[in-house]
mmCIF file of C-alpha atoms in Angstrom:
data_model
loop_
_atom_site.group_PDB
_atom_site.id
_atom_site.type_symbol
_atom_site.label_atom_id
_atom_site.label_comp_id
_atom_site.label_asym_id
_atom_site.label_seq_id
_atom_site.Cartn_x
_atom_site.Cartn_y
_atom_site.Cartn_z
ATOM 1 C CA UNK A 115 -4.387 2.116 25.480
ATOM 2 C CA UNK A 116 -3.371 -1.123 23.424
ATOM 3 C CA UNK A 117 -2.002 -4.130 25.153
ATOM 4 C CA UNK A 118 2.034 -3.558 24.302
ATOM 5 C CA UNK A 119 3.295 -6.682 22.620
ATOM 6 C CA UNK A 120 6.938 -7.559 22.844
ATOM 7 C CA UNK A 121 9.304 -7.107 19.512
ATOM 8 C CA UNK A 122 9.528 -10.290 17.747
ATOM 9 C CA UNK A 123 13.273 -11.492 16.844
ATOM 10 C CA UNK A 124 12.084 -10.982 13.212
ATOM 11 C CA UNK A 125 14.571 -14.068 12.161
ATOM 12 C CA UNK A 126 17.224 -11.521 13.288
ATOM 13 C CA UNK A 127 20.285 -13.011 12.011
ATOM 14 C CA UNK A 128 18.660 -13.942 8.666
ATOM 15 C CA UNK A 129 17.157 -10.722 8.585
ATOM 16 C CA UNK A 130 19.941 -8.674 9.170
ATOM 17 C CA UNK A 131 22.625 -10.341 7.083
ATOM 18 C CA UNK A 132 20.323 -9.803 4.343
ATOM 19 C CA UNK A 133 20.146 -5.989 5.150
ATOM 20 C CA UNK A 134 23.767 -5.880 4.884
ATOM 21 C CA UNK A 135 23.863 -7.534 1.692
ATOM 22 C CA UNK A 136 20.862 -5.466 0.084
ATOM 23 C CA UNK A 137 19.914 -8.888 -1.461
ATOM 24 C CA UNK A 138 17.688 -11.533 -0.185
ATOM 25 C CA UNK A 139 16.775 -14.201 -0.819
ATOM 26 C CA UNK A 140 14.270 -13.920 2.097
ATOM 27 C CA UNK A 141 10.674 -15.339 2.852
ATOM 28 C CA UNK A 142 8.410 -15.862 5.568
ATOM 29 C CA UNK A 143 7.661 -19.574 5.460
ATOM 30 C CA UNK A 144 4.532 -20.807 6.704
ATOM 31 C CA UNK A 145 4.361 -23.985 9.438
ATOM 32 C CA UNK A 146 3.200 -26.483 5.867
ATOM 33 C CA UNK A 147 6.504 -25.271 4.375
ATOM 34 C CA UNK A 148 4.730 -22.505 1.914
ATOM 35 C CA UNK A 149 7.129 -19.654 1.078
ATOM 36 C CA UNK A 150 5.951 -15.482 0.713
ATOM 37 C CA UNK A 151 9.263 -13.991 -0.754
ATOM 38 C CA UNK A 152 10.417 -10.506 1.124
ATOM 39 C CA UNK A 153 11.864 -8.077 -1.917
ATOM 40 C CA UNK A 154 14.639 -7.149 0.606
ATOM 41 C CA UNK A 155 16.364 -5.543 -3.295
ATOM 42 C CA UNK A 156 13.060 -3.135 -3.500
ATOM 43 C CA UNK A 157 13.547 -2.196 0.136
ATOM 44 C CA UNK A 158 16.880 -1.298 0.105
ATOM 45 C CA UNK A 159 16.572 0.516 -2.974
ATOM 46 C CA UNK A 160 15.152 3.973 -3.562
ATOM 47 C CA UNK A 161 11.741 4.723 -3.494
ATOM 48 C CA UNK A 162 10.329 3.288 -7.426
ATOM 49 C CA UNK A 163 7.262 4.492 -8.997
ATOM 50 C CA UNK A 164 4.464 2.721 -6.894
ATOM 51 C CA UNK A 165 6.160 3.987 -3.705
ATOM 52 C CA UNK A 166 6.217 7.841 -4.840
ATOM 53 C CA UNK A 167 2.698 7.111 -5.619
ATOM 54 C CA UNK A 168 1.800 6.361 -2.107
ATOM 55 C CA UNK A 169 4.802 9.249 -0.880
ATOM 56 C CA UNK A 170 2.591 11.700 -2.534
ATOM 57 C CA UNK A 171 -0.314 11.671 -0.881
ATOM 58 C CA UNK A 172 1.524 11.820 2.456
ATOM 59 C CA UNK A 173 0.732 15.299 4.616
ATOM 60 C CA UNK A 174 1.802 16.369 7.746
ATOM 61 C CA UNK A 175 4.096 14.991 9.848
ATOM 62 C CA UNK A 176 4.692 11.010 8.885
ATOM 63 C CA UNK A 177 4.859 7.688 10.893
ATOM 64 C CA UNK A 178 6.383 4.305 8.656
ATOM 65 C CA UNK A 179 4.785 1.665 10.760
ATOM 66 C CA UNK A 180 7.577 -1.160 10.018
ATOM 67 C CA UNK A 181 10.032 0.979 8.144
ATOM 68 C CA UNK A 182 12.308 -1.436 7.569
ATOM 69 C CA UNK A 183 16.065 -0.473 5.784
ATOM 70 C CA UNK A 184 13.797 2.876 5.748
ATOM 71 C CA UNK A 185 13.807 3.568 1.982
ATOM 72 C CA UNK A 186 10.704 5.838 2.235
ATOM 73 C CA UNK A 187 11.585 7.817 5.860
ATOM 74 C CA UNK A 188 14.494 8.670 4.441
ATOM 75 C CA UNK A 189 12.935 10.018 1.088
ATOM 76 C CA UNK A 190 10.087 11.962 3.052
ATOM 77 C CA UNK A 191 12.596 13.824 4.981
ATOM 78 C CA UNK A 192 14.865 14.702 2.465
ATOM 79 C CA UNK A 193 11.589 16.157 0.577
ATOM 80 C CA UNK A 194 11.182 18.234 3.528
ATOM 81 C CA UNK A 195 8.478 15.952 5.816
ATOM 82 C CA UNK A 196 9.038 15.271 9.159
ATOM 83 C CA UNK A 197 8.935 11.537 9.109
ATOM 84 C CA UNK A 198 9.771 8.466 11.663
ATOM 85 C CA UNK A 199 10.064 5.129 11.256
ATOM 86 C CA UNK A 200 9.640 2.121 13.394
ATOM 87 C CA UNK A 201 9.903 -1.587 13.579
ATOM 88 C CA UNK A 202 11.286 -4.175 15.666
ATOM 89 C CA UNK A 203 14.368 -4.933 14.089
ATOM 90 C CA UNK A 204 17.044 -3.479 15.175
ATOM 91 C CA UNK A 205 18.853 -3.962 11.949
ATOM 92 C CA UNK A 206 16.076 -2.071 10.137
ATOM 93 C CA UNK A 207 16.831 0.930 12.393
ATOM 94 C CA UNK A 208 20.397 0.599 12.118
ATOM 95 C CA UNK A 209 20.018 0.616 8.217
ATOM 96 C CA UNK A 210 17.585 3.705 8.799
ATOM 97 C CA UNK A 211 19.454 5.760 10.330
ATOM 98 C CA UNK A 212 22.402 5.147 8.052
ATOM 99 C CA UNK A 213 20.702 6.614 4.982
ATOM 100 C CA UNK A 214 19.315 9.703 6.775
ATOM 101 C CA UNK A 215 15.925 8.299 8.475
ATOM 102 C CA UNK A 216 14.594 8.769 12.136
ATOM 103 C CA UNK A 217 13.942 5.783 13.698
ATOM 104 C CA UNK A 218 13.107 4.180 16.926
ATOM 105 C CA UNK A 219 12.615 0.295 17.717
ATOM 106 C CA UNK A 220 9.628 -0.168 19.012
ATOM 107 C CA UNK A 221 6.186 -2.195 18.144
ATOM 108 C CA UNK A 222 3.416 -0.342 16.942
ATOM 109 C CA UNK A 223 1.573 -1.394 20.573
ATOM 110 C CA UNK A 224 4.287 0.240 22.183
ATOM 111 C CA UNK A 225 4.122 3.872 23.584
ATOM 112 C CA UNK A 226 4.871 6.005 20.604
ATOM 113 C CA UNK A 227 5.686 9.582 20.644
ATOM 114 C CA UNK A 228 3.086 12.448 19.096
ATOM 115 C CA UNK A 229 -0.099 9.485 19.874
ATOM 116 C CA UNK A 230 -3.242 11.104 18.070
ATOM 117 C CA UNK A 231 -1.059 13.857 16.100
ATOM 118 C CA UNK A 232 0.527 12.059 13.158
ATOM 119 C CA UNK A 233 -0.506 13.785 9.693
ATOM 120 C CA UNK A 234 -0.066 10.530 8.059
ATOM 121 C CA UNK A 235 0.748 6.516 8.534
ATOM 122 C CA UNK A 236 2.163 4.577 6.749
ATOM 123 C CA UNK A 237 1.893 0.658 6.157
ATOM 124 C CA UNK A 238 3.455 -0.772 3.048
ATOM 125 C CA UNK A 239 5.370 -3.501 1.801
ATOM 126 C CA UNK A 240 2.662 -6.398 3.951
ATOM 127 C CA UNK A 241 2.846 -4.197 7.114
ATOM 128 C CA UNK A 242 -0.811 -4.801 7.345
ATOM 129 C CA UNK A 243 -0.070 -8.322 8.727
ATOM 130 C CA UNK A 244 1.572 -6.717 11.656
ATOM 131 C CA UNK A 245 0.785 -9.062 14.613
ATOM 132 C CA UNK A 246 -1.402 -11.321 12.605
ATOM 133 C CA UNK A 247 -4.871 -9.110 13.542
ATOM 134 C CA UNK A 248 -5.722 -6.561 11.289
ATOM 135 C CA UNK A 249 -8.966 -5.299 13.190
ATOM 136 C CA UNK A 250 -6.512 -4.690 16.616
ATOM 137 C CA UNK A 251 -3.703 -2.909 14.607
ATOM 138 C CA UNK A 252 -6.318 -0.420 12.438
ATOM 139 C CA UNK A 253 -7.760 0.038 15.907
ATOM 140 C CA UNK A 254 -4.555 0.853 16.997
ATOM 141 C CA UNK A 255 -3.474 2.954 13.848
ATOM 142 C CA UNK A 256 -6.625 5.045 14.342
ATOM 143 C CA UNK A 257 -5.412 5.875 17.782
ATOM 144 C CA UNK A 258 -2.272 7.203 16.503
ATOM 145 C CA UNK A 259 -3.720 9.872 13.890
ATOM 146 C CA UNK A 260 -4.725 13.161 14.179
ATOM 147 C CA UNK A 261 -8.465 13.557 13.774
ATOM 148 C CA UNK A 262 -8.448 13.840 9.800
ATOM 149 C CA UNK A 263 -5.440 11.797 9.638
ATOM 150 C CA UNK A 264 -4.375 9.993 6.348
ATOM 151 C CA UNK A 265 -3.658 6.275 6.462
ATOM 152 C CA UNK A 266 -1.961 4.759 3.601
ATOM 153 C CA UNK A 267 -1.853 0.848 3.477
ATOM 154 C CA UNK A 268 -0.831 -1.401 1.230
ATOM 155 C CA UNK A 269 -2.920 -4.431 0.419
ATOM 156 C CA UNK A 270 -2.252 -7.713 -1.276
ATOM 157 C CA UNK A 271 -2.645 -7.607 -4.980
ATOM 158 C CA UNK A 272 -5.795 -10.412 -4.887
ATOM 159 C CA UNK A 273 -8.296 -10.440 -2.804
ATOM 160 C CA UNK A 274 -7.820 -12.300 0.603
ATOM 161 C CA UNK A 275 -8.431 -12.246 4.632
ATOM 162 C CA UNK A 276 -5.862 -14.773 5.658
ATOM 163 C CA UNK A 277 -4.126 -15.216 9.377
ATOM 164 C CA UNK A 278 -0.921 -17.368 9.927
ATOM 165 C CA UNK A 279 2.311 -17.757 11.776
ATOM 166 C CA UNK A 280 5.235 -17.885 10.084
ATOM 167 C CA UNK A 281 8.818 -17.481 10.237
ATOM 168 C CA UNK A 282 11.909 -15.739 8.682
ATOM 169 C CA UNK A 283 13.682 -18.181 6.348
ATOM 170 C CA UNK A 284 16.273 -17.716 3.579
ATOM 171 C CA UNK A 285 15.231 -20.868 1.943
ATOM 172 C CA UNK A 286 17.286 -23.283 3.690
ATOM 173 C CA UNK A 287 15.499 -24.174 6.205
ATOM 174 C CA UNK A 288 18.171 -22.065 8.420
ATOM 175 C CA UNK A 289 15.504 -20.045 10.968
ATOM 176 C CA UNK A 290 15.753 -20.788 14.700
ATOM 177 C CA UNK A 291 12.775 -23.566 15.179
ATOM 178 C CA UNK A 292 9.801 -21.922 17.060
ATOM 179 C CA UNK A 293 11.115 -18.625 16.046
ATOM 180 C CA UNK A 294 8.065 -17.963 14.656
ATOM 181 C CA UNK A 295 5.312 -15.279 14.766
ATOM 182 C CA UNK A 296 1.823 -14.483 13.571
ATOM 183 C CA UNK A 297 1.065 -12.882 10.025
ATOM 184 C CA UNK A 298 -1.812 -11.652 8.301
ATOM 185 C CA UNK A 299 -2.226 -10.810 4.411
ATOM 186 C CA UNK A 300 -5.444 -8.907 3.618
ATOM 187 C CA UNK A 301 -7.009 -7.711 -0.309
ATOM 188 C CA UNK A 302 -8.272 -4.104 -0.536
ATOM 189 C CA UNK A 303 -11.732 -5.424 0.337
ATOM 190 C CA UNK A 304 -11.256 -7.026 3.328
ATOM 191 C CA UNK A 305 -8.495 -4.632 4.159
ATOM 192 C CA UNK A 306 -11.444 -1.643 3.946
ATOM 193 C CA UNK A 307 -14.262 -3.701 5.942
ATOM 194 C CA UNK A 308 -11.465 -3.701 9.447
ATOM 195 C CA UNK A 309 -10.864 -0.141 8.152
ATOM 196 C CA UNK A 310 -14.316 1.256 8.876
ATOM 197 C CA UNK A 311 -15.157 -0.747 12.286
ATOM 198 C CA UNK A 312 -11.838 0.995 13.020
ATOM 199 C CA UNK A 313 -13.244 3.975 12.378
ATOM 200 C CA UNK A 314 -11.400 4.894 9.254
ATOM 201 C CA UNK A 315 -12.893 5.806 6.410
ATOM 202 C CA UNK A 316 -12.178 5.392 2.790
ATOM 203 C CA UNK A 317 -10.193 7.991 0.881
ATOM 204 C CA UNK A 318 -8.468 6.839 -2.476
ATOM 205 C CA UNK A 319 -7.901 3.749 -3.582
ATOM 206 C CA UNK A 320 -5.477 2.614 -6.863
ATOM 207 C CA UNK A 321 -2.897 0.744 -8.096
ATOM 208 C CA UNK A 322 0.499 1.385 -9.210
ATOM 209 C CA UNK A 323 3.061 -1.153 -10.835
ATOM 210 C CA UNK A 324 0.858 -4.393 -9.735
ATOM 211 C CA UNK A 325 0.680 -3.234 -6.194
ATOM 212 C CA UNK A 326 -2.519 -1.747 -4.504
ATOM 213 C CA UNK A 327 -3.040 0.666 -2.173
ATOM 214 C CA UNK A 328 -5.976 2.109 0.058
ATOM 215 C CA UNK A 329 -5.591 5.991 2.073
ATOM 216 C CA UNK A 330 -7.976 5.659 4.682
ATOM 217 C CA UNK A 331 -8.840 8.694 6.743
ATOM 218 C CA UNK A 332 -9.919 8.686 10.576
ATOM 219 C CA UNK A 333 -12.995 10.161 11.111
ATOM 220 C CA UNK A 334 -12.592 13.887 12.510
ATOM 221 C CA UNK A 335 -13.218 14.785 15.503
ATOM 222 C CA UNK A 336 -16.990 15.845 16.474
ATOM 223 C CA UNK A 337 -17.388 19.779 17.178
ATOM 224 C CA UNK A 338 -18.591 20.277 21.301
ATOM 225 C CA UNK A 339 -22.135 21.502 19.835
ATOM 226 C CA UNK A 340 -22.238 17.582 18.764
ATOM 227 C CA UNK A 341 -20.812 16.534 21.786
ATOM 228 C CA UNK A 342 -22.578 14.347 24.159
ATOM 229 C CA UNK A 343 -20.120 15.121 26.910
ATOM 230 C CA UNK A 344 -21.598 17.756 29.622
ATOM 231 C CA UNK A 345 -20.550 21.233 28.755
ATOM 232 C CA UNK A 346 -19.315 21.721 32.145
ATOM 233 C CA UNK A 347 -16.779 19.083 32.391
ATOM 234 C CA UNK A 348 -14.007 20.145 33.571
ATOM 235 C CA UNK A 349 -10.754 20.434 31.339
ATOM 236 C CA UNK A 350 -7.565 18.485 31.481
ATOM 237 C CA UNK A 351 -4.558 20.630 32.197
ATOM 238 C CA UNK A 352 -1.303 20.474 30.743
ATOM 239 C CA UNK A 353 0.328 18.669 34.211
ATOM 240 C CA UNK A 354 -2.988 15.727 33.824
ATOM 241 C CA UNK A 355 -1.216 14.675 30.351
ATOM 242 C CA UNK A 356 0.910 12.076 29.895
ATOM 243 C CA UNK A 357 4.485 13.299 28.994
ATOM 244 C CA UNK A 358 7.384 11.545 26.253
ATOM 245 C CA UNK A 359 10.008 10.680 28.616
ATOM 246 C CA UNK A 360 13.272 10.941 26.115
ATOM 247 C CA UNK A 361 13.351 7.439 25.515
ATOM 248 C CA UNK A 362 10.138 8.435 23.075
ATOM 249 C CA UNK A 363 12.344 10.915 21.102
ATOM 250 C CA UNK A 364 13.335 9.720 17.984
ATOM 251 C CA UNK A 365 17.198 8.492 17.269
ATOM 252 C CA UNK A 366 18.590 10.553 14.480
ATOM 253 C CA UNK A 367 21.259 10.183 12.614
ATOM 254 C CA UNK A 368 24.591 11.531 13.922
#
């Protein structure tokens, strides 16, 4: 299992006020004062044309890794999907679950529910700088999906492999000092070479209103005549499994 890390505050104040407001501006602002905007409008807003591009592809049941305002769980369950989101905002979920999304708040190292079953993940909008290490969080992605499972990431339109911290800002300088976090921003290729030590391989790969994306599938299982495992071993029962208390139930809307 992944080492759990703690939700960040996410500049929570910042953060949420602009959630509220469905308008930034927002950025993550890097320690030498260099500013990545956050298109807080696009997230609040209904899925556009690059999303559905990526909301296509989706099968299965669906997990938005750092749904934020939860533009895109809420679109894949009114088209019928049965989607989640988290992230470790509570804002975000609050905002989810207002416009018809499941949500829980929880990191992605946390203890999910359905662990190895999901159809499909989902990380857009950055999400691939989750945590600042892209080789632990594919790792940890891979451990999520079903054998045959669909990843769909979103990389940064130019190619890159960059780790920083940063922190939420609004422009003014107005973030908590040492609120800050680590951050990663990855291109398609260096987003595909952690994909395959991960053991995800690639799928599709386009572009769609400036933004790229990558579906990456986990390798499928291997059938017991490939096995290396003794063909005698004995089987784990129902009662040897670890069980989802109810905290890993997802919130719905009420």
């Amino acid at each position: 299992m992944s080492t759990v890390v703690p939700p960040t505050p996410w500049g929570a104040d910042l953060y949420e006020e602009a959630l509220r407001a469905g308008r930034g501006p927002l950025f993550l602002r890097r320690a030498d004062g260099w500013l990545l905007p956050l298109d807080v409008e696009r997230w609040c807003a209904a899925p556009d044309p690059a999303d559905r591009s990526a909301l296509r592809r989706c099968a299965g049941a669906v997990l938005d890794i750092g749904c934020g305002p939860g533009r895109l769980v809420a679109a894949l369950a009114s088209g019928g999907h049965r989607a989640l989101g988290i992230d470790v905002s509570e804002a975000a979920v609050r905002h989810t679950l207002r416009i018809g999304g499941s949500a829980l708040r929880r990191s992605v190292f946390d203890p999910l529910p359905g662990e190895g079953r999901w159809g499909t993940a989902l990380l857009m909008d950055g999400n691939v700088g989750i945590g600042g290490d892209p080789a632990a969080l594919l790792v940890r992605v891979a451990e999520l999906l079903a054998p045959g499972g669909l990843l769909i990431a979103e990389a940064a339109p130019v190619e890159m492999d960059e780790r920083v911290r940063v922190r939420v800002d609004d422009g003014t300088g107005r973030a908590r000092p040492g609120a800050t976090f680590p951050w990663a921003r990855l291109g398609a290729a260096a987003l595909l070479g952690y994909a395959r030590r991960a053991g995800l391989r690639p799928a599709d790969q386009w572009t769609a209103d400036g933004r790229c994306f990558v579906a990456l599938r986990r390798r499928a299982a291997r059938s017991a005549s490939h096995s290396a495992e003794p063909a005698k071993r004995p089987a784990v029962t129902s009662s040897q499994r670890a069980r989802n208390t109810s905290a890993d139930s997802p919130v719905t809307r009420s």
